[in-house]
Amino acid sequence: MILKRAVHPRTRYSALGLLRRGLTRTDWPPAWRCHDLRASYDVVVVGGGVHGLATAYYLAARHGITDVAVLDKGYIGGGASGRNTAIIRANYLTPEGVRFYDRSLKLYERLSADLNFNVMFSQRGHLTLAHSDSALRTLRWRAEVNKLEGVDSEVVDPAEIAELVPQLDVSDAARYPILGGLYHPPGGIVRHDAVVWGYARAADALGVHIHQGTEVTGVDVAGGRAVAVQTTHGRVRAGAVVNCAAGWSSRIASMAGVRLPIETFPLQAAVTEPVKPFLGTVVVSGTLHVYVSQTDRGELVLGAAVDPFTSYSMRGSLDFVEGLASHTLELMPALARLRVLRQWSGLCDVTPDFSPIMGPTPVGAFFVDVGWGTYGFKAGPVAGEAMAACLATGRTPELIRPFALERFARGDLVGEKGAAAVGH
Ligand code: PYC
C-alpha cells in the first residue's frame, strides 16, 4: 500500500550517504507525506498527474501559494501520466502550438535541476516520416513555422534519414516508400514516473498536500462560483478548483455545470523485450500509424492511433497489438523476431481542433487544464506554469490565451491535427 506516507522527504544525500544506504539496505524515506484532508484549501487541484502536480508545484514555488491540495482518485501518475509514451517535442504546426510546446521543452531541459530529481530527459531527436507528397508538404509547412518560432526542425531527405536510422527501409522497394522526414533534434523522451515523482516531492516539500485515493464526486457551485468539492473522504471548501483530470475531465467539468467539447478515446501502446541500443531517435510515421523509441533499458516503446471509438475502457486488445506489429515491421523489417513484453491503454480527451482547453470557465473560480488528446505529457511543465500564473494573478497568460474555452463559441480554433503525431 503506497497511499500512506509519514516522513518528510526533503533529504539530500552525499555520495557517501548514498553508498551507505545501498550497502546497509536501509529503507528510503518516502518522497511525499500523507496528511489528513482539511476542510478547506485555497486551491484544490483535481487530478494527481503531471499537470495537477506541476500546477501545485508552480503555485507554491513561483507564487507562494502553498495552501493547495492535489486530489487523485487512485495513485499519483496512475492515469494518463503513467500511460503515455513520454515523447517530448515542440515541432507543432500552428505558431500558438509551437510557442507553447517549446516553452515546455525548455522547462523539461532544466527540470532535473529545478526539482533536484533526475527525470532522465534524453534529447535524442525526433523524426517524423512522410510517405506521400501531401505528408511531405505538411512537414515542410511545420518546418517553416518551427523555424519562424526559433524551434530547430528541418526537412531531411531519405539519404539523411538512412544515416539517422539505418534500420529504416528507405529503398523504393518499400511498400510505403519514405519520401522525406521532419527532423527535430531537441525532441526526445523522458522518464514519465520520474517527472511525476519529482513534481510530487518538490510540491510536498513546499507544503502542498497530496491526497491519493480521494475521488471527487461533486463540485459545489454557489452564486455562480465553485466553492467546494465533494470527495469520497468528505467535503472540501476551495478558494479555486482546477480540473486537471485527464481522461475524466469532462465528467469533473459537468459536476460544476461546465460542458466541454471533448470526446474520450482509449490510446494503447506496447513495449518489447530489451535489446542493445540501436535506435538513436524517436521515429514517427503518420501514414503507418506508428511511433517507436528505445528506452535507456533497451526496450522499444511502440504506439499507434487512438482506438476508433469513444470509451472509458483501459483494456489492451490483441487486434491493436497485431496492427501495431505489422505497421512497425513495414518500417523496420529487421525487428521481426522481437517479442512484445507488455501493452497498456490510457484515456485521451480529444477536442475538435486537437488543441487543449486552458484557463477560466463561465463558472467563477473553476478552471480547466484539459483536452490533452495524445499530447498531454509533453505539456505538463508549461501547463503547470501557466495555470499557476492564471490562478495566482487572475490573468490568463498570453501563451495560453489561444486555448481558452470561448474559442469554440467564437469559431477561433487552433487546428493542430496535422502535427498531433499519429494519435488520431
Ligand atoms: O504527440 O508526440 C506525440 C505523441 C506520441 C505519442 C502520442 N502522442
XYZ file of C-alpha atoms and ligand atoms in Angstrom:
432
model
C 0.000 0.000 0.000
C 1.582 3.272 -1.025
C -1.181 5.642 -0.082
C 0.039 6.408 3.441
C 3.342 8.227 3.807
C 4.668 9.615 7.040
C 8.188 11.013 6.911
C 9.199 14.315 5.390
C 11.165 13.870 2.178
C 13.487 16.841 1.922
C 16.595 14.767 2.261
C 19.721 15.217 0.145
C 22.392 12.539 0.092
C 26.117 12.873 -0.241
C 27.856 10.250 -2.370
C 28.949 8.541 0.852
C 25.411 8.700 2.205
C 24.110 7.026 -0.947
C 26.746 4.297 -0.698
C 25.976 3.678 2.992
C 22.266 3.424 2.240
C 22.914 0.997 -0.593
C 25.220 -1.200 1.471
C 23.104 -1.221 4.622
C 19.866 -1.561 2.668
C 18.065 0.873 4.925
C 14.657 1.921 3.630
C 14.496 5.065 1.560
C 12.461 7.802 3.209
C 9.156 8.456 1.465
C 9.231 11.190 -1.148
C 5.978 12.887 -0.086
C 3.875 12.909 3.051
C 0.374 11.851 3.898
C -1.946 14.387 5.558
C -5.448 14.460 6.924
C -7.784 16.054 4.422
C -8.503 19.580 5.607
C -11.975 21.085 5.462
C -10.679 23.913 3.293
C -7.814 24.832 0.940
C -7.035 27.943 -1.061
C -6.725 25.815 -4.196
C -7.980 22.296 -4.868
C -6.419 20.578 -7.875
C -8.392 17.616 -9.214
C -6.019 15.050 -10.708
C -2.589 13.980 -9.468
C -0.872 13.561 -12.808
C 1.920 15.689 -14.191
C -0.439 18.602 -14.913
C -2.025 18.699 -11.470
C 1.257 18.246 -9.621
C 3.083 20.779 -11.792
C 0.288 23.322 -11.216
C 0.561 22.791 -7.460
C 4.361 22.987 -7.558
C 4.466 26.262 -9.544
C 1.711 27.780 -7.365
C 3.941 27.161 -4.357
C 7.371 27.744 -5.914
C 6.605 30.800 -8.068
C 3.666 32.442 -6.294
C 3.997 31.420 -2.643
C 0.527 29.803 -2.670
C 1.056 26.708 -0.561
C -2.397 26.006 0.854
C -3.035 23.652 -2.034
C -4.473 20.136 -2.176
C -3.951 17.746 -5.085
C -6.660 15.066 -5.096
C -6.386 11.840 -7.044
C -8.918 9.054 -7.066
C -6.153 6.480 -7.488
C -2.425 6.949 -7.063
C -0.394 9.840 -8.432
C 0.712 9.326 -12.018
C -1.659 6.364 -12.368
C -3.785 7.931 -15.109
C -2.618 9.406 -18.399
C 0.739 10.372 -16.860
C 1.581 6.715 -16.384
C 0.120 5.513 -19.664
C 1.774 7.624 -22.330
C 4.903 7.076 -24.384
C 6.803 10.015 -22.831
C 7.737 11.741 -26.092
C 8.801 15.377 -25.749
C 8.826 17.689 -28.776
C 7.881 21.180 -29.918
C 7.584 20.638 -33.699
C 3.919 21.558 -33.969
C 2.019 23.118 -36.856
C 0.471 26.322 -35.517
C 2.543 29.219 -34.150
C 0.438 29.066 -30.950
C 1.192 25.362 -30.517
C 4.893 25.676 -31.347
C 5.431 28.523 -28.851
C 3.566 26.660 -26.134
C 5.298 23.278 -26.514
C 8.664 24.951 -26.971
C 8.288 26.575 -23.556
C 7.516 23.118 -22.140
C 10.563 21.611 -23.799
C 12.727 24.373 -22.300
C 11.283 23.659 -18.861
C 11.977 19.946 -19.373
C 15.592 20.777 -20.230
C 16.175 22.134 -16.735
C 13.641 20.090 -14.812
C 16.115 17.680 -13.206
C 17.999 20.626 -11.743
C 14.858 22.541 -10.757
C 13.333 19.561 -8.954
C 16.619 18.002 -7.785
C 15.298 14.760 -9.275
C 16.724 13.033 -12.332
C 13.871 12.934 -14.854
C 16.152 11.348 -17.471
C 15.256 13.727 -20.290
C 17.132 12.394 -23.289
C 17.194 14.799 -26.250
C 17.897 12.181 -28.849
C 15.943 13.842 -31.656
C 12.519 13.258 -33.159
C 11.973 12.185 -36.764
C 8.559 12.264 -38.471
C 8.433 10.385 -41.774
C 6.474 11.279 -44.899
C 5.313 8.543 -47.272
C 3.259 10.754 -49.581
C 3.547 14.151 -51.261
C 0.816 15.614 -49.082
C 2.545 14.392 -45.898
C 5.808 15.926 -47.120
C 4.041 19.218 -47.789
C 2.732 19.299 -44.197
C 6.224 18.564 -42.877
C 7.625 21.468 -44.923
C 4.912 23.703 -43.538
C 5.736 22.595 -39.990
C 9.466 23.159 -40.568
C 8.810 26.736 -41.717
C 6.545 27.560 -38.759
C 9.043 25.930 -36.380
C 11.937 27.971 -37.766
C 9.950 31.197 -37.593
C 9.322 30.459 -33.916
C 13.004 29.661 -33.318
C 12.473 25.902 -32.992
C 15.085 23.618 -34.516
C 13.334 21.498 -37.192
C 14.188 20.780 -40.794
C 13.056 18.596 -43.643
C 15.554 15.815 -44.408
C 15.782 13.526 -47.431
C 15.872 9.694 -47.488
C 19.696 9.597 -47.561
C 19.884 11.697 -44.393
C 17.165 9.548 -42.829
C 19.191 6.418 -43.584
C 22.111 7.956 -41.728
C 19.979 8.838 -38.734
C 18.211 5.452 -38.558
C 19.986 2.779 -40.631
C 17.301 0.209 -39.720
C 14.648 2.047 -41.732
C 13.951 0.715 -45.191
C 14.442 3.862 -47.311
C 14.506 1.983 -50.627
C 11.920 2.448 -53.397
C 11.005 -1.184 -52.860
C 9.318 -0.477 -49.527
C 5.537 -0.822 -49.562
C 5.285 2.715 -48.156
C 8.430 4.409 -49.537
C 9.920 7.128 -47.341
C 9.958 10.417 -49.273
C 11.420 12.585 -46.538
C 11.119 13.478 -42.896
C 10.929 16.296 -40.371
C 13.945 16.113 -38.089
C 13.670 17.900 -34.753
C 16.927 17.484 -32.784
C 15.739 18.886 -29.396
C 12.912 16.332 -29.153
C 13.326 13.114 -27.231
C 11.970 11.034 -24.391
C 11.714 11.419 -20.635
C 11.117 9.066 -17.736
C 7.414 9.690 -17.044
C 7.243 8.374 -13.479
C 10.324 10.382 -12.504
C 8.620 13.562 -13.727
C 5.533 12.798 -11.626
C 7.543 11.869 -8.541
C 9.867 14.843 -8.942
C 6.965 17.314 -9.043
C 5.201 15.500 -6.182
C 8.265 15.570 -3.943
C 9.042 19.200 -4.706
C 5.424 20.312 -4.218
C 5.185 18.388 -0.952
C 8.396 19.967 0.313
C 6.825 23.397 -0.265
C 3.736 22.496 1.767
C 1.300 21.156 -0.845
C -0.945 18.305 0.387
C -1.179 15.290 -1.911
C -4.235 13.117 -1.264
C -4.247 9.821 -3.103
C -7.280 7.538 -3.041
C -9.524 10.617 -2.798
C -12.124 10.761 -5.539
C -14.004 13.931 -6.378
C -17.708 13.092 -6.600
C -19.180 16.577 -6.916
C -18.380 20.262 -7.302
C -20.497 22.693 -5.264
C -21.337 25.928 -7.042
C -22.948 28.862 -5.239
C -23.658 32.265 -6.722
C -22.023 31.212 -9.998
C -18.714 30.233 -8.306
C -17.171 26.903 -7.396
C -16.951 26.887 -3.613
C -16.171 23.291 -2.657
C -15.628 19.770 -3.894
C -17.348 16.673 -2.561
C -14.964 13.749 -2.171
C -15.069 10.176 -1.002
C -13.478 11.497 2.212
C -15.779 14.446 2.750
C -16.469 17.974 1.573
C -13.563 20.363 0.989
C -14.138 24.110 0.626
C -11.952 25.694 -2.026
C -10.953 29.228 -2.993
C -10.474 27.847 -6.503
C -10.834 24.459 -8.174
C -8.614 23.343 -11.071
C -9.701 20.449 -13.255
C -6.587 18.507 -14.339
C -8.332 15.140 -14.527
C -7.148 13.917 -17.929
C -9.473 11.218 -19.224
C -12.237 12.166 -16.799
C -12.064 15.920 -17.310
C -15.456 16.267 -18.986
C -17.089 14.344 -16.121
C -15.467 16.598 -13.499
C -16.438 19.690 -15.510
C -20.040 18.521 -15.766
C -20.146 18.333 -11.935
C -19.626 22.114 -11.974
C -22.169 22.548 -14.770
C -19.494 23.246 -17.412
C -19.938 21.457 -20.746
C -16.697 20.737 -22.598
C -16.367 19.892 -26.311
C -14.403 16.731 -25.556
C -14.649 13.118 -26.650
C -12.677 10.483 -24.774
C -10.858 7.710 -26.638
C -8.590 4.904 -25.407
C -4.984 5.012 -26.637
C -2.950 1.825 -26.496
C 0.793 1.281 -26.512
C 3.215 -1.605 -26.051
C 6.803 -2.328 -25.157
C 9.138 -5.033 -26.435
C 11.794 -7.031 -24.694
C 15.058 -5.087 -24.277
C 17.746 -5.219 -26.954
C 21.093 -3.484 -27.366
C 20.760 0.243 -28.055
C 20.343 0.783 -31.812
C 17.665 3.418 -32.254
C 19.122 6.881 -31.812
C 15.982 8.988 -32.353
C 12.236 8.803 -31.903
C 10.646 7.703 -35.206
C 7.054 8.557 -36.155
C 5.068 7.581 -39.228
C 1.661 9.203 -39.509
C 0.713 7.179 -42.586
C 1.559 3.878 -40.928
C 0.070 4.990 -37.601
C 3.123 4.070 -35.584
C 5.813 5.651 -33.420
C 8.875 3.940 -31.991
C 11.510 4.900 -29.461
C 14.076 2.931 -27.488
C 14.285 3.411 -23.738
C 17.511 3.554 -21.776
C 16.753 -0.037 -20.715
C 16.743 -1.105 -24.373
C 13.011 -1.784 -24.731
C 11.231 -0.437 -27.789
C 8.171 1.634 -26.903
C 5.594 1.372 -29.678
C 2.391 3.327 -30.107
C -0.324 3.954 -32.647
C -3.526 5.905 -33.186
C -6.319 6.105 -30.615
C -8.909 3.314 -30.710
C -11.611 4.102 -33.285
C -14.405 4.503 -30.698
C -15.074 6.603 -27.621
C -14.786 4.678 -24.369
C -13.543 4.855 -20.796
C -12.200 1.318 -21.073
C -8.493 0.867 -20.427
C -8.112 -2.692 -21.683
C -5.494 -3.681 -24.205
C -6.594 -5.662 -27.269
C -4.962 -8.311 -29.448
C -6.297 -6.541 -32.515
C -4.282 -3.439 -31.568
C -1.025 -5.239 -30.965
C -1.318 -7.166 -34.237
C -1.827 -3.940 -36.203
C 0.987 -2.254 -34.330
C 3.401 -5.107 -35.041
C 2.582 -5.193 -38.750
C 2.995 -1.423 -39.114
C 6.278 -1.434 -37.204
C 7.599 -4.180 -39.482
C 6.674 -2.207 -42.603
C 9.120 0.402 -41.315
C 11.786 -1.804 -39.768
C 11.626 -5.365 -41.080
C 14.703 -6.274 -39.007
C 12.582 -6.232 -35.836
C 10.577 -9.285 -36.883
C 11.916 -11.536 -34.134
C 11.459 -9.088 -31.288
C 8.838 -10.096 -28.717
C 6.243 -7.805 -27.182
C 6.634 -7.737 -23.416
C 3.516 -5.876 -22.307
C 0.847 -3.496 -23.523
C -1.380 -0.931 -21.838
C -4.006 1.656 -22.501
C -4.869 5.164 -21.311
C -7.572 7.733 -21.979
C -7.290 10.723 -24.297
C -9.637 13.702 -24.133
C -9.823 14.949 -27.703
C -11.104 18.420 -28.653
C -12.442 19.434 -32.108
C -9.222 21.277 -33.046
C -6.721 18.942 -31.342
C -5.538 21.731 -29.023
C -6.090 21.845 -25.252
C -8.613 23.912 -23.289
C -6.997 26.021 -20.570
C -7.980 28.808 -18.217
C -11.143 30.121 -16.570
C -14.659 28.878 -17.327
C -18.094 30.501 -17.113
C -18.230 29.198 -13.518
C -16.214 31.514 -11.296
C -13.174 30.002 -9.533
C -13.485 26.845 -11.653
C -10.507 26.469 -14.003
C -9.718 23.847 -16.617
C -6.480 22.368 -17.906
C -7.968 19.690 -20.134
C -8.399 18.309 -23.651
C -4.913 16.905 -23.879
C -5.535 14.294 -26.561
C -2.263 12.462 -27.139
C -0.028 15.437 -26.324
C -0.536 15.951 -22.598
C 2.650 14.625 -21.070
C 4.933 16.851 -23.099
C 2.886 19.883 -21.983
C 2.966 19.117 -18.248
C 5.566 21.704 -17.172
C 4.258 24.608 -19.268
C 0.655 23.802 -18.404
C 1.512 23.801 -14.702
C 3.458 27.032 -15.026
C 0.696 28.788 -16.987
C -2.206 27.520 -14.865
C -0.392 28.566 -11.681
C 0.131 32.055 -13.117
C -3.521 32.211 -14.207
C -4.755 31.289 -10.711
C -2.273 33.444 -8.817
C -2.627 36.628 -10.866
C -6.219 36.344 -12.063
C -4.957 36.981 -15.608
C -4.669 34.425 -18.382
C -1.055 34.281 -19.602
C -0.541 35.251 -23.252
C 0.843 31.791 -24.036
C -2.447 30.033 -23.227
C -4.964 32.682 -24.385
C -5.451 30.872 -27.735
C -6.569 27.773 -25.805
C -9.472 29.440 -23.983
C -12.801 27.612 -23.852
C -14.590 30.527 -25.564
C -12.702 29.868 -28.803
C -15.272 27.229 -29.718
C -18.098 29.778 -29.445
C -16.073 32.327 -31.430
C -15.030 29.771 -34.048
C -11.433 30.776 -33.452
C -9.872 27.313 -33.486
C -6.182 26.341 -33.249
C -6.092 23.478 -35.763
C -3.278 21.223 -34.659
C -4.375 17.906 -36.139
C -1.605 17.900 -38.735
C 1.052 17.767 -36.004
C -0.693 15.666 -33.379
C 1.584 12.678 -34.070
C -0.429 9.674 -35.205
C -2.730 9.712 -32.265
C -5.951 10.370 -34.139
O 2.367 13.861 -29.819
O 4.400 13.089 -29.928
C 3.184 12.948 -29.735
C 2.701 11.620 -29.348
C 3.383 10.482 -29.335
C 2.539 9.516 -28.891
C 1.343 10.056 -28.659
N 1.455 11.369 -28.934
